[in-house]
Coordinates of C-alpha atoms in Angstrom, one line a residue:
X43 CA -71.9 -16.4 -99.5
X44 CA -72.1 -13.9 -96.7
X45 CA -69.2 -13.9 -93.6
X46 CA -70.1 -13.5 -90.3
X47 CA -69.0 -10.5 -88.5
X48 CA -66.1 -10.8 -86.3
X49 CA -67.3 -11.2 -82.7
X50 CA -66.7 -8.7 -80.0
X51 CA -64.9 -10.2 -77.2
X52 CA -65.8 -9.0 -73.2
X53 CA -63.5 -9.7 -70.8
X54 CA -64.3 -8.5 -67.3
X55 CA -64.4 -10.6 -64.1
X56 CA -67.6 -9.4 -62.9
X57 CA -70.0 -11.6 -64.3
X58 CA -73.0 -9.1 -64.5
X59 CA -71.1 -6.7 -66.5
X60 CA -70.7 -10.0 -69.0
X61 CA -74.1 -10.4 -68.6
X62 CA -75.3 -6.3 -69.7
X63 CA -72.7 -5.9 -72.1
X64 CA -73.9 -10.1 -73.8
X65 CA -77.3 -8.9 -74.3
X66 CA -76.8 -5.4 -75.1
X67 CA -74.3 -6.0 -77.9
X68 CA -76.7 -9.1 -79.1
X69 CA -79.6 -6.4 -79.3
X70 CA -77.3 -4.0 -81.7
X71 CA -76.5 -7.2 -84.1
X72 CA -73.0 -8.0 -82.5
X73 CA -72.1 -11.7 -82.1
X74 CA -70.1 -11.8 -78.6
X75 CA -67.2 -13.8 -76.8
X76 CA -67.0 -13.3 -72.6
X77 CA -63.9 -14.2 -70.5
X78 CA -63.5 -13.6 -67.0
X79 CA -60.2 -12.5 -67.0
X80 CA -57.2 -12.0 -69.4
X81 CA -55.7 -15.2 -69.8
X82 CA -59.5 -16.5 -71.1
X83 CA -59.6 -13.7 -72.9
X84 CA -56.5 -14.3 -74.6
X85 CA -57.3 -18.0 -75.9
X86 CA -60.3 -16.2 -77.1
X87 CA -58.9 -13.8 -78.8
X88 CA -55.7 -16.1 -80.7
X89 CA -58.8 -18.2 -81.4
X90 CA -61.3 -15.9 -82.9
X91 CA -60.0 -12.8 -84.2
X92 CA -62.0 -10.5 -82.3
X93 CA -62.8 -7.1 -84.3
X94 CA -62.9 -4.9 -80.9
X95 CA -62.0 -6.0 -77.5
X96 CA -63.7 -4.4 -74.3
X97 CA -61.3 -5.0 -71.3
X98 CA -61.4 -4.5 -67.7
X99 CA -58.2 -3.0 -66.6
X100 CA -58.1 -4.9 -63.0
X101 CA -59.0 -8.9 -63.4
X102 CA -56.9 -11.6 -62.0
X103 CA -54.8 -14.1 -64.0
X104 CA -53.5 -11.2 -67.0
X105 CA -54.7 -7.9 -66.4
X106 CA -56.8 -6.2 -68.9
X107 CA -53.3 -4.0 -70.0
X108 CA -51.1 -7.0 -70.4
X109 CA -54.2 -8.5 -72.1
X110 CA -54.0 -5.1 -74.6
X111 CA -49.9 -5.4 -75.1
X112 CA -50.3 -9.7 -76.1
X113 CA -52.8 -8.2 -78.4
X114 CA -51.1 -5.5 -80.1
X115 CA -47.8 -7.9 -80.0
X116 CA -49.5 -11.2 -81.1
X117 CA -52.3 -10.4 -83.4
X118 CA -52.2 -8.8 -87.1
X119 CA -54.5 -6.8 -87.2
X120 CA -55.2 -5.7 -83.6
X121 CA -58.5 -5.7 -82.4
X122 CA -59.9 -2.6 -81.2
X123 CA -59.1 -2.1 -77.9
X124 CA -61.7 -0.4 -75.1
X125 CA -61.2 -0.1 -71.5
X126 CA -63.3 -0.5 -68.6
X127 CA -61.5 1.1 -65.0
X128 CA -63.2 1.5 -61.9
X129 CA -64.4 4.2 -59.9
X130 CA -64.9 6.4 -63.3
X131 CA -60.7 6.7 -63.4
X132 CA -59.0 7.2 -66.8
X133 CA -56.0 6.7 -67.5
X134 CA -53.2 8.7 -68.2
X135 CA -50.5 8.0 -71.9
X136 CA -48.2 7.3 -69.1
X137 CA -50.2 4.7 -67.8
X138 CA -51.1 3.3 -71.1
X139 CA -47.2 2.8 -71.8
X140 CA -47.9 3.4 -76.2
X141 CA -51.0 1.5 -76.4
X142 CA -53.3 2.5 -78.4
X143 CA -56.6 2.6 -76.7
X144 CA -60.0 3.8 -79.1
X145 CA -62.2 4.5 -76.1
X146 CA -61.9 4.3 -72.3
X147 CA -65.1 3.5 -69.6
X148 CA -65.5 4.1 -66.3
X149 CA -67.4 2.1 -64.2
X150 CA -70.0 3.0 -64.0
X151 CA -70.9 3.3 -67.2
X152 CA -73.9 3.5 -70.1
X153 CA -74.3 0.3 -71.7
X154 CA -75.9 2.3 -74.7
X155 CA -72.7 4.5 -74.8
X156 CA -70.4 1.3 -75.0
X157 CA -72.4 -0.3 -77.8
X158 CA -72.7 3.3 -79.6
X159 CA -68.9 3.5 -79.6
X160 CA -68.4 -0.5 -80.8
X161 CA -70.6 0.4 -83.6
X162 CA -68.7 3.0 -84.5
X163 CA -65.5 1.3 -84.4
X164 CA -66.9 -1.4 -86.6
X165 CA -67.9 1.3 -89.1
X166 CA -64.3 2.1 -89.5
X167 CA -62.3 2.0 -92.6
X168 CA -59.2 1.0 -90.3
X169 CA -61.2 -1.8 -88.1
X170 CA -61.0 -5.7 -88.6
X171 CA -64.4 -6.3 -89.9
X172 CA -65.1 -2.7 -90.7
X173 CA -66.4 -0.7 -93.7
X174 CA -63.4 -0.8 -96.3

């Protein structure tokens, strides 16, 4: 019996950044869950136990850093967390508040680079779903 990968779940409430990040991931061998905006996001999530979790930082609803504390809080293990901010902005450990954050995106950015760092998260000893 093989098991499915755990999915990695998009949340961003610009639809063609769905869209890129869908078929990209899909290309690479990643199964994929998309929510525009946190509180979709976080039914998926509670639902399917996403491995890593790429998250705007600005959507309406739950923001994508609310989004990242429910899921630290709420789910054992955590996913994975990766941000997407705009205007190339990163931000700061202030900002973050003790999240821990693997990876951090500003728009706009390489699709290639975003699935290069998912696979490498999977790969991870540590990660849900990775390489034990």
């Amino acid at each position: 019996m093989t098991t499915r990968p755990a999915p990695i779940l998009i949340c961003d409430d610009e639809a063609h950044i769905r869209h890129v990040l869908t078929v990209k991931l899909a290309e690479a061998g990643h199964p994929t869950l998309c929510a525009a905006d946190g509180e979709e996001g976080w039914a998926l999530a509670e639902a399917y136990r996403p491995a890593v979790v790429v998250t705007d930082v600005k959507m309406p609803r739950l923001d994508g850093l609310a989004l990242a504390r429910r899921l630290r809080d709420r789910l054992d293990p955590a996913p994975a967390l990766v941000l997407l901010t705009g205007q190339g902005a990163t931000l700061t450990a202030d900002a973050l508040d003790g999240l821990t954050v693997a990876a951090q995106f500003g728009k706009p950015f390489s699709p290639r680079e975003l699935v290069r760092c998912v696979r490498d998260l999977i790969a991870a000893p540590s990660a849900p779903g990775g390489a034990a």
